[in-house]
XYZ file of C-alpha atoms in Angstrom:
706
model
C -25.373 98.177 7.004
C -26.746 99.933 4.003
C -24.684 100.640 0.793
C -25.384 102.029 -2.559
C -28.239 104.572 -3.141
C -30.239 104.171 -0.202
C -28.281 106.815 1.827
C -28.670 110.410 0.776
C -24.811 111.047 1.474
C -22.584 111.305 -1.493
C -19.405 113.041 -2.893
C -21.389 116.191 -3.102
C -21.238 116.365 0.666
C -17.491 116.078 0.329
C -17.380 119.097 -1.867
C -19.549 120.977 0.730
C -17.324 119.957 3.469
C -14.101 121.282 1.585
C -15.685 124.512 1.030
C -16.816 125.173 4.394
C -13.970 127.267 5.639
C -15.562 130.690 4.894
C -19.059 129.688 6.517
C -19.115 130.872 10.073
C -21.657 128.226 10.968
C -19.083 125.465 10.263
C -16.245 124.919 12.800
C -13.149 123.190 11.223
C -9.835 122.037 12.207
C -7.058 119.739 11.136
C -6.211 118.529 14.625
C -8.458 117.510 17.452
C -8.174 119.364 20.847
C -5.676 117.734 23.130
C -8.033 117.968 26.016
C -10.937 115.522 25.050
C -13.295 117.464 27.349
C -13.425 120.095 24.335
C -14.586 117.648 21.787
C -17.982 118.753 20.322
C -21.176 117.438 22.088
C -23.966 116.061 19.943
C -27.267 116.195 21.494
C -30.923 116.354 20.739
C -32.783 117.059 23.999
C -33.022 113.319 24.769
C -29.688 111.826 24.046
C -26.438 113.491 24.436
C -22.800 112.400 23.444
C -19.347 113.767 23.106
C -17.879 112.578 19.823
C -15.722 109.460 20.145
C -16.712 108.986 23.746
C -17.663 105.536 24.629
C -20.118 106.897 27.091
C -23.249 108.792 26.291
C -26.270 109.947 28.444
C -30.059 109.726 28.102
C -32.228 112.570 29.512
C -34.144 111.590 32.837
C -31.874 108.513 33.340
C -30.087 108.847 36.634
C -28.295 106.590 39.025
C -27.858 106.809 42.699
C -29.932 107.914 45.625
C -30.058 111.381 46.864
C -26.658 113.313 46.866
C -25.156 110.355 44.997
C -27.658 110.741 41.999
C -25.870 111.390 38.596
C -26.520 110.757 35.007
C -26.172 107.076 34.359
C -23.485 106.282 31.899
C -24.781 104.516 28.751
C -22.298 102.790 26.518
C -22.277 104.157 22.991
C -21.781 101.665 20.024
C -20.967 104.535 17.625
C -17.672 105.318 19.463
C -15.780 104.641 16.395
C -12.683 106.110 14.839
C -11.892 105.648 11.048
C -8.343 104.792 10.155
C -6.683 104.350 6.808
C -3.528 102.235 6.118
C -2.299 105.016 3.777
C -0.750 108.322 4.781
C -3.697 110.740 4.877
C -4.786 114.467 5.604
C -7.261 114.683 8.286
C -9.919 117.494 8.788
C -12.773 117.730 11.224
C -15.758 119.899 11.109
C -18.873 120.707 13.194
C -21.729 121.823 10.808
C -23.917 123.881 13.026
C -26.437 124.454 10.363
C -27.239 120.609 10.507
C -25.744 119.507 13.797
C -23.369 117.113 11.932
C -19.791 116.275 12.877
C -17.633 115.087 9.945
C -14.147 113.511 10.057
C -12.509 113.576 6.444
C -9.419 111.451 5.559
C -7.840 112.318 2.189
C -5.124 110.021 0.868
C -3.596 109.284 -2.516
C -6.353 106.607 -3.407
C -9.297 107.443 -1.470
C -11.430 110.014 0.437
C -13.088 108.830 3.554
C -15.852 110.769 5.301
C -17.263 109.649 8.633
C -20.492 111.629 9.711
C -22.073 111.503 13.220
C -25.324 113.141 14.428
C -27.910 112.944 17.077
C -31.076 112.802 15.099
C -32.970 116.176 15.503
C -36.454 114.991 14.796
C -36.383 111.334 15.844
C -34.807 111.830 19.182
C -34.343 108.262 20.011
C -31.996 107.888 17.050
C -28.128 108.419 16.785
C -26.409 107.959 13.321
C -22.894 107.192 11.841
C -22.484 107.272 8.062
C -19.295 106.471 6.189
C -18.515 107.254 2.576
C -15.635 106.100 0.600
C -14.708 107.693 -2.622
C -12.079 106.431 -4.864
C -9.549 108.972 -6.114
C -7.742 107.181 -8.900
C -8.728 104.335 -11.218
C -7.668 101.173 -9.867
C -8.647 97.547 -9.961
C -7.527 97.138 -6.212
C -9.889 97.151 -3.304
C -9.572 99.758 -0.723
C -10.080 98.846 3.001
C -10.387 101.248 6.031
C -10.421 100.367 9.713
C -13.297 101.255 11.981
C -11.568 101.240 15.514
C -14.306 100.922 18.286
C -13.924 101.640 22.017
C -17.424 100.494 22.689
C -18.109 97.722 25.513
C -21.756 96.939 26.429
C -21.044 97.689 30.001
C -21.722 100.534 32.512
C -21.008 101.051 36.079
C -24.571 102.535 36.370
C -26.638 100.003 34.591
C -26.177 96.182 34.518
C -26.844 95.289 31.103
C -28.033 92.016 29.494
C -28.024 90.817 25.967
C -31.462 90.444 24.411
C -32.136 88.680 21.085
C -31.065 90.550 17.795
C -33.670 92.587 16.198
C -33.759 92.757 12.294
C -29.991 92.432 12.339
C -29.530 94.772 15.160
C -27.828 93.999 18.487
C -29.817 94.543 21.633
C -28.930 95.026 25.268
C -31.207 96.174 28.222
C -30.818 96.858 31.734
C -32.019 99.112 34.753
C -30.020 101.528 36.830
C -28.587 100.225 40.069
C -30.574 102.384 42.449
C -33.473 104.815 42.308
C -33.221 108.455 42.989
C -35.216 108.094 46.331
C -36.322 105.249 48.513
C -39.246 103.567 46.901
C -38.613 105.275 43.619
C -38.365 103.463 40.340
C -35.187 102.572 38.350
C -35.385 103.576 34.693
C -34.910 100.880 32.225
C -32.726 101.437 29.096
C -32.692 99.602 25.811
C -30.143 99.984 23.088
C -30.571 98.391 19.514
C -27.823 99.209 17.009
C -26.561 98.152 13.622
C -23.427 96.122 14.372
C -20.198 97.970 13.354
C -17.648 95.866 11.559
C -13.929 96.411 12.009
C -13.212 97.149 8.380
C -15.176 98.618 5.403
C -14.010 97.795 1.831
C -14.480 99.560 -1.506
C -14.707 96.923 -4.125
C -12.564 97.020 -7.267
C -15.659 97.796 -9.509
C -16.867 100.694 -7.071
C -15.917 104.157 -7.568
C -17.728 105.008 -4.304
C -19.747 103.346 -1.615
C -21.504 104.284 1.664
C -22.518 102.601 4.903
C -25.168 103.684 7.611
C -25.246 102.588 11.058
C -28.160 103.677 13.409
C -28.265 103.417 17.249
C -31.712 103.623 19.055
C -31.931 104.292 22.915
C -35.222 104.074 24.552
C -36.943 103.304 28.045
C -38.952 100.378 26.549
C -38.514 97.518 24.195
C -41.495 98.682 22.120
C -40.131 102.225 21.642
C -36.667 100.879 21.044
C -37.906 98.407 18.185
C -40.249 101.082 16.856
C -37.257 103.530 16.655
C -35.019 101.012 14.957
C -37.846 100.239 12.503
C -38.033 103.932 11.909
C -34.134 104.194 11.302
C -34.131 101.148 8.919
C -37.067 102.820 6.892
C -35.539 106.240 6.756
C -32.148 104.510 5.428
C -34.003 102.679 3.000
C -35.932 105.743 1.480
C -32.816 107.804 1.600
C -34.362 110.115 4.146
C -32.371 109.503 7.194
C -29.992 112.436 6.874
C -32.616 114.831 5.058
C -35.140 114.454 7.856
C -32.486 115.398 10.461
C -31.221 118.358 8.350
C -34.723 119.510 7.748
C -35.396 119.602 11.490
C -32.271 121.748 12.000
C -33.247 124.119 9.235
C -36.569 124.658 10.648
C -35.002 125.520 14.020
C -32.640 127.940 12.522
C -35.602 129.549 10.444
C -37.129 130.445 13.788
C -34.016 131.955 15.233
C -30.807 133.595 14.241
C -28.424 136.003 16.127
C -25.805 137.377 13.651
C -23.338 140.241 14.334
C -21.446 142.019 11.687
C -18.001 143.668 12.511
C -16.729 141.196 15.101
C -15.820 137.829 13.667
C -15.215 136.281 17.273
C -18.632 137.439 18.480
C -20.509 136.319 15.605
C -19.051 132.937 15.874
C -19.436 132.795 19.624
C -23.238 133.513 18.925
C -23.580 130.787 16.553
C -21.977 128.347 18.993
C -24.057 129.487 21.865
C -27.518 129.262 20.022
C -26.368 125.826 18.498
C -25.560 124.215 21.770
C -28.488 125.650 23.687
C -30.878 124.445 20.974
C -29.135 120.938 21.091
C -30.075 120.748 24.740
C -33.849 121.229 24.045
C -36.302 118.733 22.667
C -37.665 118.868 19.169
C -40.362 121.563 18.632
C -42.403 118.848 17.490
C -42.072 116.720 20.539
C -45.346 116.151 22.403
C -44.275 113.548 25.028
C -43.852 116.012 27.751
C -40.863 113.821 28.929
C -38.178 116.493 28.836
C -35.633 116.170 31.559
C -34.579 119.710 31.863
C -31.106 121.321 31.207
C -27.968 120.870 33.161
C -25.063 123.156 33.204
C -22.974 120.899 31.029
C -25.841 119.584 28.957
C -26.718 115.995 28.101
C -23.253 114.850 26.946
C -21.915 115.520 30.459
C -22.789 114.785 34.139
C -21.732 111.368 34.974
C -20.694 110.423 38.555
C -18.420 113.346 40.136
C -18.574 115.225 36.647
C -20.159 118.510 35.599
C -22.497 118.832 38.628
C -23.705 115.304 38.101
C -26.088 116.325 35.461
C -28.466 117.891 37.790
C -30.761 120.866 36.824
C -30.102 124.159 38.700
C -31.228 127.634 38.446
C -28.933 127.784 35.499
C -31.758 126.368 33.435
C -34.486 128.938 34.538
C -32.403 132.133 34.742
C -29.448 131.543 32.406
C -30.410 129.371 29.599
C -34.115 129.725 29.412
C -34.481 133.616 28.491
C -32.589 133.416 25.084
C -34.553 130.377 24.086
C -37.852 131.710 25.330
C -37.606 134.834 23.146
C -37.748 132.656 20.057
C -39.367 129.412 20.882
C -42.621 129.470 23.023
C -42.909 125.501 22.648
C -39.285 125.061 24.050
C -39.961 127.686 26.823
C -43.037 125.727 27.746
C -41.028 122.400 27.830
C -38.776 124.057 30.684
C -42.015 125.082 32.650
C -43.424 121.554 32.176
C -40.345 120.081 33.544
C -40.645 122.074 36.745
C -44.520 121.277 36.966
C -43.369 117.651 36.830
C -41.321 118.012 39.898
C -44.139 119.600 42.205
C -44.440 116.568 44.338
C -40.892 116.359 45.226
C -40.867 120.120 45.780
C -43.750 119.771 48.195
C -41.591 117.197 49.888
C -38.789 119.377 50.221
C -40.804 122.163 51.892
C -42.376 119.711 54.412
C -38.886 118.387 55.257
C -37.682 121.843 55.999
C -40.760 122.584 58.174
C -42.417 124.915 55.667
C -45.582 125.207 53.599
C -46.065 125.228 49.787
C -43.285 124.014 47.556
C -39.611 124.415 47.610
C -37.643 123.494 44.366
C -34.490 121.711 44.950
C -31.076 123.526 44.484
C -30.212 120.484 42.496
C -32.875 118.464 40.752
C -33.071 115.333 38.777
C -36.403 113.519 37.918
C -38.640 113.606 40.953
C -37.929 117.306 42.193
C -36.478 115.809 45.630
C -33.268 117.481 46.755
C -30.285 115.563 45.217
C -27.340 118.056 46.161
C -24.684 116.225 47.629
C -24.126 118.977 50.311
C -27.061 119.851 52.478
C -26.279 123.397 53.039
C -27.127 124.268 49.355
C -30.530 122.750 49.429
C -31.220 124.332 52.878
C -30.015 127.821 52.265
C -29.929 128.627 48.366
C -33.749 129.182 48.475
C -33.567 131.935 45.722
C -34.246 128.891 43.342
C -37.891 129.302 44.073
C -38.116 132.799 42.792
C -35.906 131.983 40.006
C -38.229 129.223 38.781
C -41.300 131.590 39.041
C -39.549 134.276 37.048
C -39.230 131.833 34.145
C -43.020 131.380 34.340
C -43.560 135.138 34.570
C -41.517 135.793 31.503
C -43.351 133.159 29.583
C -46.737 134.715 30.445
C -45.527 138.336 29.394
C -44.044 136.931 26.038
C -47.072 134.890 25.071
C -50.131 135.665 27.268
C -50.729 131.988 27.173
C -52.826 131.307 30.291
C -53.449 127.725 29.453
C -49.786 126.946 30.928
C -51.262 128.215 34.214
C -54.611 126.313 34.162
C -54.377 123.053 32.193
C -50.692 123.181 32.566
C -50.601 123.477 36.392
C -48.227 126.606 36.290
C -50.677 128.277 38.908
C -49.800 125.546 41.298
C -46.239 126.324 40.954
C -46.723 130.147 41.425
C -49.160 129.641 44.353
C -47.021 127.020 46.101
C -43.945 129.349 45.982
C -45.849 132.234 47.300
C -47.071 129.944 50.181
C -43.446 128.920 50.810
C -42.233 132.450 51.164
C -44.980 133.498 53.508
C -43.964 130.402 55.873
C -40.321 131.099 55.407
C -40.074 134.758 56.362
C -39.855 136.084 59.856
C -41.235 139.400 61.262
C -38.669 141.736 62.653
C -40.260 144.217 65.151
C -37.311 146.474 65.158
C -37.599 147.722 61.560
C -41.177 146.290 61.072
C -40.056 144.352 57.981
C -40.204 140.706 56.997
C -36.812 139.027 56.715
C -35.467 135.924 55.178
C -32.670 134.685 57.529
C -30.089 131.892 57.290
C -29.676 131.902 53.434
C -27.047 131.514 50.841
C -26.996 134.133 47.977
C -26.076 133.369 44.533
C -22.664 134.455 45.517
C -21.706 131.175 47.283
C -18.742 132.510 48.961
C -21.156 133.435 51.691
C -23.703 131.495 53.581
C -26.046 131.533 56.694
C -26.615 135.381 56.002
C -29.635 137.257 56.494
C -31.554 139.205 53.702
C -29.604 138.435 50.611
C -30.689 141.372 48.459
C -31.205 139.098 45.395
C -32.964 136.444 47.304
C -35.462 138.893 48.970
C -35.985 140.718 45.641
C -36.928 137.623 43.824
C -39.120 136.493 46.554
C -40.856 139.763 46.614
C -41.423 139.733 42.858
C -42.798 136.103 42.837
C -45.209 137.071 45.642
C -46.471 139.923 43.353
C -46.649 137.653 40.323
C -48.668 135.310 42.555
C -51.221 138.147 43.356
C -51.124 139.239 39.558
C -51.940 135.701 38.312
C -54.589 134.990 40.897
C -56.270 138.185 39.591
C -56.077 136.894 35.909
C -57.539 133.614 36.923
C -59.874 134.870 39.325
C -58.419 132.961 42.121
C -58.641 134.356 45.533
C -55.249 135.390 46.836
C -54.422 135.100 50.438
C -53.900 138.632 51.812
C -50.459 137.541 53.208
C -48.936 137.282 49.724
C -49.348 140.984 49.223
C -48.647 141.857 52.826
C -45.241 139.956 52.815
C -44.367 141.384 49.347
C -44.971 144.977 50.590
C -42.911 144.589 53.621
C -40.091 142.348 52.686
C -36.824 143.972 53.424
C -34.548 144.898 50.503
C -31.306 145.984 51.895
C -30.083 149.395 50.615
C -27.457 151.693 51.983
C -28.825 155.092 52.028
C -25.507 156.849 52.766
C -23.623 155.169 49.850
C -26.609 154.796 47.674
C -25.906 151.184 46.638
C -27.479 147.712 47.415
C -25.344 145.638 49.909
C -25.364 141.998 48.994
C -26.915 140.985 52.234
C -27.130 142.231 55.927
C -23.479 142.945 57.183
C -22.004 142.741 53.896
C -18.657 144.795 53.901
C -18.163 146.703 50.904
C -15.168 145.554 48.960
C -15.179 142.010 50.181
C -14.773 139.476 47.276
C -17.736 138.200 45.432
C -17.863 134.962 43.366
C -20.324 135.825 40.676
C -23.151 138.017 39.539
C -25.436 138.593 42.421
C -26.430 142.140 43.126
C -25.899 143.380 39.871
C -28.862 141.031 38.702
C -31.374 143.375 40.663
C -31.624 145.404 37.427
C -31.723 142.812 35.060
C -33.236 140.187 34.984
C -35.242 141.056 38.113
C -36.139 144.543 36.910
C -35.901 146.279 40.297
C -36.637 149.839 39.877
C -33.701 152.242 40.820
C -32.170 155.371 39.628
C -29.272 155.413 37.275
C -27.116 156.709 39.927
C -27.836 153.595 42.053
C -27.306 151.118 39.091
C -24.016 152.741 38.488
C -22.946 152.429 42.111
C -23.991 148.762 42.164
C -21.910 148.057 39.183
C -18.841 149.895 40.341
C -19.036 148.346 43.796
C -18.989 144.679 42.583
C -17.224 144.693 39.354
C -13.743 145.114 40.763
C -14.325 142.681 43.534
C -15.800 139.888 41.460
C -13.615 136.767 41.030
C -11.880 136.920 37.667
C -11.983 133.010 37.723
C -15.460 132.947 38.705
C -18.326 131.251 36.359
C -18.563 132.409 33.011
C -22.137 133.936 33.087
C -21.226 136.719 35.310
C -19.792 139.167 32.934
C -22.813 139.224 30.672
C -24.852 140.684 33.646
C -22.304 143.375 34.254
C -22.383 144.130 30.343
C -26.257 144.693 30.391
C -25.898 146.878 33.380
C -23.606 149.091 31.553
C -25.576 149.171 28.374
C -28.483 150.191 30.560
C -26.412 153.392 31.441
C -25.531 154.013 27.844
C -21.778 152.771 28.017
C -21.590 150.377 25.132
C -17.813 150.285 24.940
C -17.398 149.497 28.740
C -20.031 146.644 28.197
C -18.286 145.401 25.119
C -14.992 144.957 26.889
C -16.657 142.893 29.836
C -18.353 140.813 27.320
C -15.122 140.007 25.529
C -13.999 138.467 28.810
C -16.101 135.540 28.091
C -13.949 134.647 24.953
C -11.470 133.339 27.287
C -14.123 130.609 28.314
C -14.515 129.507 24.677
C -12.119 126.440 24.030
C -11.586 126.124 20.375
C -11.938 124.765 17.619
C -15.424 123.748 18.274
C -16.700 126.782 20.556
C -16.984 124.591 23.581
C -17.297 126.618 26.644
C -15.637 125.903 30.030
C -17.012 127.147 33.325
C -13.858 128.985 34.315
C -11.596 131.078 31.814
C -8.525 128.913 32.704
C -10.434 125.845 31.139
C -11.389 124.357 34.362
C -14.946 123.764 35.707
C -17.916 122.318 33.927
C -17.956 121.649 30.154
C -19.814 122.197 27.828
C -20.855 125.145 30.127
C -24.431 126.159 28.792
C -24.985 128.443 31.788
C -22.177 130.778 30.531
C -23.551 130.585 26.925
C -26.843 131.516 28.174
C -25.529 134.561 30.176
C -23.468 135.648 27.046
C -26.467 135.306 24.827
C -28.599 137.395 27.132
C -26.117 140.214 27.120
C -26.634 140.491 23.206
C -30.380 139.680 23.169
C -31.437 141.734 26.007
C -28.212 144.226 26.387
C -27.688 145.540 22.831
C -31.323 145.426 22.092
C -32.702 146.660 25.339
C -35.571 143.977 24.954
C -37.611 143.845 28.042
C -41.209 142.331 28.243
C -44.090 143.191 30.532
C -46.802 145.535 29.331
C -45.117 145.608 26.030
C -41.892 144.581 24.275
C -39.599 147.383 25.146
C -36.478 147.990 23.132
C -33.692 150.483 23.390
C -30.691 149.627 21.181
C -27.251 150.524 21.757
C -24.335 148.984 19.800
C -20.458 149.176 20.680
C -18.212 150.482 17.742
C -17.093 146.792 16.796
C -20.626 145.941 15.898
C -21.886 147.495 12.690
C -24.923 145.488 12.470
C -26.916 143.050 14.757
C -29.390 140.901 13.016
C -31.909 138.939 15.279
C -34.496 136.902 13.455
C -37.402 135.150 14.858
C -38.251 137.115 17.958
C -41.514 135.688 19.177
C -44.001 137.931 20.780
C -47.715 137.460 21.564
C -47.736 134.746 18.883
C -46.054 136.984 16.214
C -42.675 136.519 14.650
C -40.290 139.571 14.008
C -37.055 139.994 12.279
C -34.797 142.845 13.671
C -31.985 144.521 12.117
C -30.191 146.944 14.294
C -27.572 149.585 13.052
C -25.987 152.605 14.929
C -28.769 154.875 14.413
C -31.352 152.775 12.641
C -33.763 149.957 13.489
C -35.525 147.787 11.049
C -38.394 145.514 11.904
C -40.359 143.041 9.715
C -43.353 141.337 11.043
C -43.420 137.828 9.573
C -46.566 136.541 7.863
C -48.497 134.354 10.078
C -48.765 130.589 9.192
C -52.191 128.804 9.342
C -54.490 129.738 12.234
C -51.941 130.797 14.651
C -53.280 133.214 17.401
C -51.627 136.562 17.237
C -52.208 140.181 17.982
C -52.174 143.331 15.863
C -48.858 144.955 16.886
C -47.462 148.492 16.586
C -44.337 150.350 17.360
C -44.783 153.126 20.000
C -42.035 155.732 19.927
C -41.802 156.992 23.468
C -40.209 160.248 22.709
C -42.834 161.594 20.271
C -45.885 159.169 21.122
C -45.848 158.236 17.512
C -47.502 154.843 16.730
C -46.723 152.821 13.723
C -48.752 149.676 13.078
C -46.598 146.600 12.014
C -47.872 145.020 8.818
C -47.031 141.499 8.070
C -44.272 141.106 5.214
C -43.716 145.017 5.358
C -40.490 146.655 6.690
C -40.897 149.267 9.173
C -37.835 151.466 9.738
C -37.187 153.945 12.351
C -34.386 156.215 13.203
C -33.064 156.520 16.828
C -30.360 159.027 17.948
C -31.090 158.781 21.695
C -31.723 156.081 24.355
C -35.355 156.457 24.614
C -37.169 153.232 25.604
C -39.627 152.399 22.775
C -41.773 149.465 22.570
C -43.862 146.897 20.549
C -47.402 146.692 21.765
C -50.672 145.348 20.490
C -53.763 147.319 19.818
C -57.449 146.743 19.297
C -58.680 147.714 15.728
């Protein structure tokens, strides 16, 4: 426990908290949500916790074998509520600038502020700080209660007490069972500052502050080193500043702000904050990132929020919005998949195929951990979803090291080999087929030639050929052969893509599926076909389906120039946002997974790739189109080929600023190419480049040789 000047937390913070109502980055309320699932999560890519919950989770720590595998519950010593004997006014705020949750109690005699955060730089650290400020001159002591719900036990880990370490309590334990037979059970160590039942402001004190740190680690050495770090940071007054600095650094690299629609602006801030919270520090070099699950690190215990498993949600829904700004964080997703190659090979072998088969539900090893076999057996589009993330990374960065030293090529080639062994030749239509699959629309199973699955397979095979050429690797002729002759279902008479062979037009659909052919897959088609697909599936898509769906429809309509129609679809997502902390539910009625990062990812993509028209391959194409409700869209920190750009979009104007490069970072000379006129405008760092657009021409940013 630390008091006096060793914590950089003071009455100034109270004044800041009281003036936060007008700041859209600070979510405030006088009452907590009655449904505790919608309390705000605090996470940092390694540790995740829902405030006040006595359970937290650690990335990569699962308990249970195979389909019983789930995030292991870890007890949280910071599960503490502050109470006052006096009648008090309560306010609660989540400051997304800094990732700090604050509970403020104001009574006649004292103002109490309790702050909680998962440290953004030191990822093994979680922190609670309490500040008491006397309101009136008095010689009486003032005492507040700290009510804890913590117990040092878990149904997933058998904990034992260890010797205290520098005044900190210590428990350690291993999970009860491994992910697969013969696998290891991870060890978890907790060291934390003991939390007393009361705190007292002495008569001679006008204010006082206390700090409590919790360290969670996989080894005793790491736990002790982390606790030492925490104590040193408190002693030097740098505990909170180092955390706030790390968040500030993140926000400097990315901001998405909309003017004209308050609800949209707030939703975008919440989406970026919670998605960034799910990723590791941009300074993390451990390569131990455990992936992103639909409900994030704060959720995913036994029977909850998909057990904390990693799905296609990570690669298709969450990844693109992060990759546009943060190549390092994008690479951490790819490294997670590389780390599961051995398990993916095992999956393919067990199914009787070659190459690698990524699991529908993944934990640490890459072996299938889905509780129901049919999904792992049939929802094979996951393979193409993973390779699409690698493909986007290459087009945004041209970083071939991820594919050489980083083993990305093993992923791409292994998936291509899987497709070649998985297809069957049909002599009737002289095409390759993928039979017995489940499409993204999980209302159907054991179908043939899912149009999404076949398209993503075709593109991953083509990318394998492209990558092999770049790396001068001999590509088996079967990759190109299968890609060329893989059936893509299309109804010539009605000019639309049926979801699979035998799909009856008008039958119900669970979620976005065929509409994803245009984006993110980028299957070439005429505007007429794109419209026909949207009109065929929009009215039959389940309104209670998962939240990410409507973002894909919105992007489709934006491609056709119908901004108002797109905006109305995107507004459907607001029903999935459960106030006051902008926490998302999977379904609009509040049911399903919480905090649904998948839905946030789809929503964010509708803005980042829909309203802007951003697409990357040979260049960074853009075709801006804003609805009437949005007068201005500001996107800061777009990272393309090593350069960062800030974009300001208005109805008939685009402003692009190329940022000055820091240090010796590799980058290319960039230019704006206006397709209508062929005009090329070099981008100069620090200078603003405006251009006027009255039409829907697809312009682009490309690099050039001087």
